[in-house]
XYZ file of C-alpha atoms in Angstrom:
617
model
C 2.743 15.144 44.319
C -0.826 14.329 42.349
C -0.719 12.230 39.582
C -1.114 13.554 35.764
C -1.737 10.605 33.191
C -1.188 13.134 31.311
C 3.075 12.699 32.557
C 2.703 8.586 32.160
C 2.386 10.004 27.982
C 5.988 8.827 26.108
C 5.250 11.972 23.842
C 5.197 14.986 26.880
C 7.780 17.684 25.954
C 9.173 16.086 22.813
C 8.966 19.170 20.449
C 8.881 16.198 17.418
C 9.827 19.082 14.486
C 12.972 17.156 13.871
C 14.135 13.802 12.343
C 15.568 12.977 15.809
C 12.162 13.676 17.840
C 10.476 11.337 15.802
C 13.299 8.806 17.063
C 12.950 9.573 20.324
C 8.986 9.141 19.476
C 9.145 5.996 18.338
C 11.761 4.282 20.683
C 9.984 5.978 24.264
C 6.770 4.600 22.760
C 7.960 1.218 22.316
C 10.012 0.584 25.210
C 7.428 0.283 27.553
C 6.747 -2.863 26.205
C 9.784 -4.429 26.880
C 8.585 -6.174 29.831
C 5.914 -7.778 28.499
C 7.709 -9.654 25.673
C 7.605 -13.424 26.638
C 10.629 -15.836 26.945
C 10.905 -15.999 23.663
C 9.867 -12.946 22.203
C 7.703 -14.069 20.484
C 4.808 -12.584 22.100
C 3.693 -9.063 24.248
C 0.712 -9.912 26.343
C -0.240 -6.511 28.262
C -3.329 -6.933 30.122
C -6.443 -9.134 30.684
C -8.832 -7.837 28.540
C -9.824 -9.590 25.307
C -10.670 -9.954 21.920
C -13.504 -11.910 19.937
C -10.123 -13.645 18.656
C -8.119 -15.750 20.769
C -4.965 -14.843 23.197
C -1.806 -16.502 21.548
C -3.062 -14.387 18.274
C -3.468 -11.351 20.764
C 0.623 -12.038 22.071
C 1.163 -11.874 18.365
C -0.539 -8.584 18.083
C 1.545 -6.501 20.174
C 4.102 -8.694 19.263
C 3.752 -7.298 14.891
C 2.114 -4.334 15.248
C 5.026 -2.108 16.807
C 7.391 -3.975 13.523
C 4.999 -0.439 10.877
C 7.463 1.261 12.829
C 10.450 -0.399 13.957
C 11.219 -1.649 10.495
C 10.738 2.319 8.740
C 13.334 3.004 11.653
C 15.257 -0.512 11.320
C 15.752 0.934 7.011
C 16.702 4.366 7.732
C 20.156 3.151 10.016
C 17.929 4.561 13.032
C 19.301 3.213 16.511
C 17.303 -0.062 17.627
C 18.501 -2.730 20.156
C 16.192 -4.918 20.189
C 16.221 -6.433 16.758
C 17.577 -9.830 18.313
C 13.981 -9.943 20.246
C 12.258 -9.533 16.703
C 14.593 -12.084 14.867
C 13.794 -14.242 17.888
C 10.464 -14.276 17.888
C 10.115 -14.416 14.467
C 11.244 -18.178 14.606
C 9.500 -19.132 18.074
C 5.931 -17.909 16.786
C 6.246 -19.747 13.202
C 7.763 -23.021 14.686
C 4.888 -25.824 15.947
C 7.414 -26.803 18.367
C 7.911 -25.004 20.416
C 5.522 -23.945 23.768
C 5.173 -20.115 22.175
C 3.527 -20.945 19.070
C 2.068 -18.269 17.631
C -0.696 -21.508 16.540
C -1.858 -22.546 13.092
C -4.486 -20.273 10.911
C -7.571 -22.227 9.727
C -9.876 -19.713 8.190
C -9.859 -15.928 8.089
C -8.042 -14.805 11.017
C -6.533 -12.919 12.699
C -2.930 -13.623 12.241
C -3.655 -12.934 8.644
C -3.939 -9.022 9.565
C -0.383 -9.242 11.948
C 1.528 -11.829 9.219
C 1.026 -7.803 6.929
C 3.319 -6.098 9.341
C 6.241 -8.703 8.756
C 5.847 -9.095 5.523
C 6.578 -5.582 5.386
C 9.787 -5.827 7.667
C 10.838 -8.854 6.552
C 11.020 -5.919 3.005
C 12.222 -3.253 4.922
C 14.455 -5.282 7.270
C 15.527 -8.343 6.565
C 19.037 -8.093 7.444
C 18.112 -7.321 11.180
C 15.326 -10.617 11.513
C 15.755 -12.407 9.045
C 19.737 -12.921 8.080
C 20.297 -14.007 11.456
C 17.731 -17.409 11.768
C 18.833 -19.965 10.904
C 18.175 -22.625 7.995
C 15.016 -24.222 10.149
C 13.938 -21.298 10.889
C 14.241 -19.972 7.570
C 12.171 -22.786 6.816
C 9.446 -22.242 9.699
C 9.060 -18.666 8.705
C 8.241 -19.470 5.171
C 5.841 -22.408 5.164
C 4.187 -20.826 8.356
C 3.378 -17.622 5.778
C 2.168 -20.416 2.673
C 0.550 -21.911 4.583
C -1.721 -18.841 6.213
C -2.049 -16.965 1.953
C -4.071 -20.413 1.432
C -6.864 -18.829 2.933
C -9.396 -16.122 1.658
C -8.579 -13.485 3.128
C -11.247 -10.644 4.476
C -13.272 -8.648 1.391
C -11.475 -5.454 2.361
C -8.138 -4.011 3.033
C -7.309 -7.332 4.425
C -6.658 -7.897 1.344
C -3.650 -6.100 0.601
C -2.020 -8.508 3.863
C -1.722 -11.481 1.665
C 0.125 -8.614 -1.214
C 2.541 -7.676 2.412
C 3.330 -11.544 3.030
C 3.958 -12.267 -1.045
C 6.500 -9.058 -1.086
C 8.133 -10.780 1.996
C 8.330 -14.301 -0.117
C 8.749 -12.871 -3.181
C 11.759 -11.224 -1.684
C 13.248 -14.332 0.531
C 13.049 -16.383 -2.950
C 10.115 -18.234 -1.955
C 8.557 -20.089 -4.593
C 4.379 -19.634 -3.783
C 1.673 -19.312 -6.379
C 1.312 -16.043 -7.328
C -1.142 -15.322 -9.161
C -3.625 -15.067 -5.682
C -1.089 -11.557 -5.719
C -2.359 -10.822 -8.586
C -6.029 -12.354 -7.663
C -5.824 -9.577 -5.100
C -5.051 -6.978 -6.769
C -8.052 -6.277 -9.109
C -10.089 -7.779 -6.281
C -9.540 -4.042 -4.664
C -9.911 -2.216 -7.524
C -13.515 -2.403 -7.137
C -13.460 -1.127 -4.279
C -12.370 2.238 -5.814
C -14.852 4.493 -6.511
C -14.026 8.064 -7.745
C -12.014 11.179 -7.474
C -9.026 9.115 -4.860
C -11.486 7.714 -2.663
C -12.702 4.068 -1.949
C -14.508 2.024 0.080
C -13.374 -0.534 3.065
C -15.188 -3.433 1.303
C -18.268 -3.470 -0.082
C -20.322 -1.571 2.583
C -22.195 1.923 3.005
C -19.176 3.825 5.266
C -16.239 5.749 4.378
C -13.917 6.128 7.343
C -10.600 6.307 8.166
C -9.377 3.320 6.659
C -9.474 4.795 3.738
C -6.227 6.845 4.882
C -4.840 4.632 7.322
C -5.144 1.126 5.118
C -6.409 1.453 1.985
C -3.644 4.849 0.751
C -1.242 3.437 3.239
C -1.121 0.153 1.894
C -1.710 1.740 -1.461
C 1.579 3.830 -1.194
C 4.068 1.507 0.341
C 2.924 -1.206 -2.356
C 4.450 2.297 -4.171
C 7.219 2.492 -3.362
C 8.248 -1.659 -2.802
C 6.267 -2.707 -6.929
C 7.059 -0.934 -10.020
C 4.046 -2.133 -12.048
C 0.728 0.122 -13.123
C -1.213 -0.777 -9.762
C 1.435 1.287 -7.921
C 0.985 3.555 -10.968
C -2.203 3.816 -9.977
C -1.957 4.264 -6.281
C 0.338 7.404 -6.628
C -2.604 8.623 -9.000
C -5.318 8.681 -6.372
C -3.024 9.310 -2.984
C -2.484 12.758 -4.700
C -6.147 12.878 -5.054
C -7.400 11.715 -1.778
C -4.170 14.540 0.101
C -6.692 16.940 -1.366
C -9.855 16.689 0.410
C -8.015 15.054 3.242
C -5.742 17.819 4.153
C -9.626 19.027 5.343
C -9.856 16.758 7.930
C -6.853 17.961 10.053
C -7.736 21.425 12.565
C -4.288 24.019 13.127
C -3.789 22.758 16.095
C -3.050 19.147 14.572
C -6.704 17.169 15.746
C -8.083 15.038 13.173
C -11.680 14.045 13.314
C -12.454 11.120 14.873
C -14.724 9.221 13.294
C -15.720 6.181 12.331
C -14.600 2.546 13.594
C -11.714 1.841 15.037
C -9.657 5.792 16.502
C -8.226 4.013 19.226
C -5.723 3.468 16.361
C -5.065 7.045 17.405
C -2.137 9.019 15.103
C -2.410 6.606 12.784
C -4.033 8.843 11.084
C -0.751 10.671 9.963
C -0.052 7.521 8.457
C -1.192 8.920 5.184
C 1.092 12.094 5.038
C 4.166 9.287 6.335
C 3.214 7.223 3.289
C 3.742 10.298 1.056
C 7.054 11.088 2.707
C 8.257 7.341 1.965
C 6.923 7.365 -1.261
C 8.369 10.204 -2.427
C 4.894 10.993 -3.496
C 5.077 14.970 -3.116
C 0.933 15.162 -3.119
C 0.823 17.963 -1.864
C 3.828 20.054 -1.019
C 6.433 18.558 1.228
C 6.568 21.549 3.588
C 2.456 21.027 4.299
C 2.161 17.257 4.156
C 5.313 17.205 7.128
C 3.225 20.089 9.197
C 0.389 17.482 8.895
C 1.818 14.592 9.927
C 4.401 16.629 12.394
C 1.830 18.537 14.058
C -1.110 15.982 14.085
C 1.020 14.209 16.388
C 1.959 17.091 18.511
C -1.793 17.357 19.098
C -1.246 13.647 20.537
C 1.136 15.052 23.248
C -1.202 16.640 26.211
C -3.181 13.882 26.040
C -3.764 10.796 28.289
C -3.738 8.556 26.350
C -1.370 5.740 28.159
C -1.776 3.729 31.319
C 1.026 4.560 33.565
C 3.762 2.975 32.457
C 3.117 3.921 29.381
C 1.202 1.331 26.634
C -1.058 2.906 24.656
C -3.995 2.035 26.286
C -7.279 0.829 24.085
C -9.149 4.027 24.127
C -8.597 7.570 22.191
C -8.277 10.720 24.436
C -7.494 8.653 27.144
C -8.232 4.899 28.258
C -12.470 3.416 27.289
C -12.725 0.337 26.488
C -16.390 1.552 25.794
C -16.112 3.483 22.819
C -13.249 0.246 21.482
C -14.523 -2.544 19.116
C -14.745 -6.400 19.633
C -11.777 -6.336 17.557
C -9.093 -4.337 19.841
C -6.975 -6.290 22.105
C -4.525 -4.448 24.360
C -1.266 -4.743 21.289
C -4.236 -3.470 18.818
C -3.730 0.505 19.095
C 0.015 0.076 18.518
C -1.308 0.323 15.173
C -0.415 4.347 15.938
C 3.002 3.213 14.722
C 2.202 3.629 11.012
C 2.631 7.162 12.060
C 6.515 6.799 11.693
C 7.239 5.413 8.003
C 8.897 8.202 7.560
C 11.847 7.552 8.866
C 12.231 4.890 6.337
C 13.870 7.715 4.357
C 17.042 9.300 3.963
C 17.434 12.929 6.376
C 18.163 14.569 3.148
C 14.541 13.966 1.729
C 12.486 17.299 1.149
C 10.028 16.049 3.631
C 12.927 16.814 6.471
C 14.936 19.413 4.485
C 11.018 21.376 3.924
C 10.656 23.789 6.590
C 7.208 23.718 7.401
C 4.068 25.059 5.916
C 0.674 25.924 7.369
C -1.296 24.354 4.877
C -3.633 27.603 3.812
C -7.472 26.770 5.474
C -10.428 25.768 3.239
C -13.574 27.131 4.746
C -15.660 24.847 3.519
C -15.151 22.087 2.433
C -17.650 19.546 -0.096
C -16.987 16.096 -0.158
C -19.405 13.838 -2.260
C -17.753 10.580 -1.253
C -18.171 10.225 2.394
C -21.261 12.576 2.271
C -19.388 15.150 4.223
C -19.201 19.428 4.418
C -16.730 20.446 6.404
C -16.156 23.506 7.302
C -13.614 25.715 9.562
C -14.892 27.416 12.543
C -12.456 28.636 15.148
C -9.422 26.513 15.018
C -12.215 23.827 14.686
C -12.652 21.000 12.057
C -16.627 20.539 11.834
C -17.603 17.358 9.599
C -21.447 17.871 8.394
C -22.463 14.841 7.973
C -25.050 12.814 6.203
C -25.004 10.055 7.807
C -23.367 6.569 6.692
C -24.334 3.170 8.146
C -22.078 0.784 10.310
C -25.064 -2.326 11.935
C -22.662 -4.580 12.826
C -20.408 -2.802 15.006
C -20.762 -1.911 18.782
C -21.688 2.283 18.434
C -22.432 1.970 15.122
C -24.485 4.897 14.600
C -22.736 7.164 16.995
C -19.338 6.748 15.369
C -21.083 6.399 11.548
C -24.679 8.405 11.585
C -23.996 11.784 13.949
C -24.916 14.530 12.126
C -21.855 16.648 13.217
C -18.383 15.618 14.427
C -15.365 18.097 15.324
C -11.448 17.667 15.708
C -11.866 19.503 19.140
C -15.025 17.835 20.600
C -15.700 14.751 19.060
C -18.725 12.966 19.313
C -20.089 10.807 21.820
C -21.471 7.383 22.815
C -24.175 6.342 24.703
C -23.361 4.474 27.496
C -27.224 3.302 28.859
C -29.869 2.314 25.507
C -33.355 2.819 28.561
C -31.805 6.027 30.089
C -33.256 8.995 28.022
C -33.461 11.378 29.972
C -29.582 11.152 30.991
C -28.939 9.767 26.665
C -25.948 13.304 25.521
C -27.556 12.774 22.091
C -24.385 15.236 20.798
C -25.078 16.180 17.175
C -27.914 13.519 17.484
C -31.640 13.196 17.599
C -33.015 11.197 19.443
C -37.028 10.099 20.181
C -38.748 8.070 22.322
C -41.741 6.720 22.987
C -42.206 6.130 25.957
C -39.698 8.174 28.114
C -36.900 4.897 28.373
C -35.942 3.752 25.206
C -34.440 6.002 22.602
C -33.934 5.694 18.988
C -31.422 7.931 16.896
C -30.072 8.098 12.999
C -28.664 4.343 11.596
C -29.034 4.631 8.037
C -30.505 6.175 5.360
C -33.355 5.691 2.957
C -31.830 8.275 0.986
C -28.730 10.925 1.232
C -27.791 13.441 -1.104
C -25.413 16.543 -0.817
C -26.026 19.529 -3.156
C -23.548 22.124 -2.944
C -23.059 23.103 0.756
C -26.029 22.224 1.981
C -26.436 17.841 2.988
C -29.823 16.132 2.729
C -30.795 13.008 4.202
C -34.276 9.953 4.786
C -34.657 8.107 7.590
C -36.714 6.098 9.915
C -36.073 6.630 13.669
C -39.394 3.808 13.463
C -40.623 1.805 10.680
C -43.600 4.235 11.017
C -41.985 7.788 12.082
C -40.281 8.988 8.735
C -37.662 12.210 9.164
C -36.343 14.076 6.809
C -33.272 16.785 7.565
C -31.390 18.714 5.830
C -28.040 20.343 6.996
C -26.324 23.806 6.817
C -22.497 24.733 7.178
C -22.875 29.066 8.498
C -19.724 28.573 10.647
C -19.345 28.760 13.147
C -22.792 27.940 13.012
C -23.782 25.079 12.068
C -27.989 24.897 11.208
C -29.903 21.338 11.091
C -33.654 21.491 9.686
C -35.851 17.862 9.699
C -39.604 17.808 9.168
C -41.002 15.184 10.500
C -43.865 12.400 9.866
C -45.189 10.652 12.590
C -48.389 9.168 12.878
C -48.447 9.223 17.117
C -46.868 11.678 19.582
C -43.315 11.168 20.788
C -40.435 12.439 23.016
C -37.445 14.114 21.288
C -34.109 14.909 22.650
C -31.510 16.856 20.195
C -27.460 17.417 21.362
C -25.676 19.768 20.241
C -21.306 19.301 21.167
C -20.369 18.410 24.159
C -17.347 20.409 26.003
C -14.822 19.254 28.694
C -16.882 19.341 32.547
C -14.079 20.922 35.384
C -14.268 19.526 38.717
C -16.235 21.452 41.381
C -19.083 22.939 39.942
C -17.199 25.852 38.504
C -18.760 25.084 34.724
C -21.714 27.908 34.136
C -25.290 25.900 32.504
C -28.003 27.887 31.129
C -31.118 26.648 29.565
C -34.432 27.972 29.009
C -37.138 28.109 26.530
C -36.028 27.275 23.167
C -31.856 27.567 24.223
C -29.508 26.428 26.133
C -26.022 26.545 26.523
C -22.896 25.676 29.016
C -19.221 27.302 29.189
C -16.551 25.620 30.284
C -12.835 26.414 30.840
C -11.933 27.111 27.660
C -15.162 26.656 25.579
C -18.771 27.657 24.588
C -21.025 25.040 23.571
C -24.992 26.237 22.892
C -28.032 25.104 21.204
C -31.060 27.310 20.005
C -33.855 26.450 18.142
C -35.021 29.151 15.489
C -38.325 29.018 14.672
C -39.711 24.212 15.181
C -43.656 24.375 14.756
C -42.805 22.810 18.471
C -42.173 24.839 21.353
C -38.765 23.174 23.033
C -36.929 23.082 25.850
C -33.475 24.018 26.937
C -31.949 21.624 28.944
C -27.972 21.849 30.229
C -26.828 17.942 30.943
C -24.591 16.855 32.520
C -23.055 13.533 30.153
C -22.586 10.525 31.777
C -18.442 10.002 32.232
C -16.026 7.958 29.473
C -18.645 8.894 26.969
C -16.717 11.071 25.361
C -13.633 10.154 22.799
C -11.367 12.863 23.804
C -12.424 13.723 27.336
C -13.904 11.683 29.793
C -15.972 13.636 31.748
C -18.638 16.307 29.516
C -21.492 18.746 29.572
C -23.642 19.519 26.235
C -26.383 21.597 25.278
C -30.187 20.369 24.441
C -33.057 20.566 22.671
C -36.104 18.819 24.635
C -39.903 18.046 23.637
C -42.868 16.372 22.702
C -43.895 16.426 19.031
C -47.261 15.780 18.228
C -48.641 12.529 15.445
C -48.942 14.045 12.343
C -45.776 16.232 10.714
C -43.203 18.334 12.469
C -40.308 21.338 11.274
C -37.503 21.286 13.793
C -35.023 24.063 12.831
C -31.957 24.224 15.177
C -28.731 26.337 15.290
C -25.973 24.415 16.986
C -22.417 26.213 17.725
C -19.383 24.971 20.060
C -16.131 27.854 19.499
C -13.311 27.799 22.246
C -13.915 30.788 23.765
C -16.457 31.045 26.737
C -16.852 34.813 26.158
C -18.582 33.153 23.222
C -22.041 33.888 25.476
C -21.848 37.814 24.948
C -20.186 37.715 21.372
C -21.628 35.528 18.384
C -24.021 32.797 20.986
C -26.118 36.576 20.308
C -26.453 36.008 16.483
C -28.153 33.726 15.386
C -27.668 31.840 12.427
C -30.346 32.862 9.239
C -33.466 30.518 9.244
C -32.750 28.878 6.163
C -36.595 28.276 3.774
C -37.430 24.669 4.059
C -38.809 24.918 -0.027
C -35.416 26.917 -0.640
C -33.022 23.479 0.006
C -35.773 20.424 -0.687
C -35.311 22.939 -4.181
C -31.764 23.115 -4.492
C -31.196 19.276 -3.424
C -33.672 18.968 -5.864
C -31.520 20.657 -8.889
C -28.284 19.669 -7.274
C -27.892 17.451 -5.361
C -25.921 14.090 -5.985
C -26.621 11.151 -4.363
C -23.481 10.292 -1.587
C -21.078 7.899 -2.977
C -20.629 6.037 0.973
C -24.555 4.929 0.880
C -24.860 3.930 -2.789
C -25.421 0.500 -2.096
C -22.101 -1.332 -3.561
C -20.766 -2.404 -7.277
C -24.070 1.240 -8.029
C -22.103 3.639 -8.458
C -22.711 5.775 -12.101
């Protein structure tokens, strides 16, 4: 029998409808880790790949991250037979004389991140991992936590990590400087930008770290601590829920966007945290559905290795799209989704009947600079573009024109392959036919109702103005380019799964191209640009798309002259191969560029994500 990678997924076959199903999912995902615990149980080493931090910190990551799910399981009296490993590992990992010592924190350090999970577990299930320890081990744990917390944490969601350490120290009766806790709580306030949205630090971007970090930790805090900060966290989460629900498609897929996508179903962590915090931001049936439907989306994805270990990647194992800080244990932040296991079985989250939230056809969201639209079961996030110049493939993860829950996005595998680039939901320029530039950052970005506007420069001497207009299931892009020289251009639609044996349909002609796969159609059409462009059905390089390993996508390619050029493009991708004789033949209306300029001038507001930190009105 041929090996099917999806069958190694521990979620395969789990209905994921009840509390018992969720408990089973957690244990099934955890059990493959057991052979990789070290003799003293302090380290979990899963493979030989490396992250930018040292091996001991990576081993601690493999040990600690599962506790984001296991601690709620224990708090809810769920069955788990390996607490002895975590009690022993906590003791040996914090013992400077033990060979499995995690290492001493000397400054900003990955260990600070993982201690948050330990702090959370100590706050929830001290009877499982603290009470079995003798006096010496307890003193070592306290000393380790107190030493680590004296250093500066990164100026972003990391500040919550010291707060979680402090919550544990407080519950364990330790003496420590509480003024540091208050300081970080106040500094976190500086990241709030309004309407339930934060930044993750002093950066020009807004991504999934807002739900699965800032709100996730804030909601846990609001359950464990009763103060004014807790009240604010709850109020903001209730606001945020109304926007974030629009990021989820009917089948449970979340729009993949930004960094750290290898945390996978941590995207459900926000809905899980609402349950944990007993905050009915949406009707409980809707919160339950958003949480469980997202988990169900992952059941048939080949996201694990053959032994059931979560891989680095997203829809499948893929180091290419990973971050420099992803070690083999990193994906287990996904266990944040299991937070509802801490609440009683009679909680309304569990007793409510699942209810599909009312579909929002178009949802303009100023803070991330997106217009989210429903399209044939998919959710497409038109994006003004954000900035991440520090991380691998930052432009692909933050600055494309559109991101799809069904079709994801692609990264470029070769910066010297203009001819072979995917450029899905992007406009690429080349002055030599070899190297290329795409949007990396914006000089300006505005949202005016359902229209997005941005001004950007692929080269210092080239300026581009882009307008994005939803026309579900289509969207329209208008680009006005000023260049002092001729340039080659390539603009891509959405990437769809490619089949073996060349069974797909590839079509290209002047001004249009489309591809048809087993179940999907993707097309791109010129709507009357000032230059002629040729269609191309591109076979993308393998392992570039985040959801499927092999893809096809349509492109428009051409040369623009020196001076002003206007490109007008319509893009369509739907889960319907028959669209080629249906909606594909009904092109959207060409927007008037003057009308777009007027709308942005009269109604446009600056996208929060690109405003310099501290400059929000």
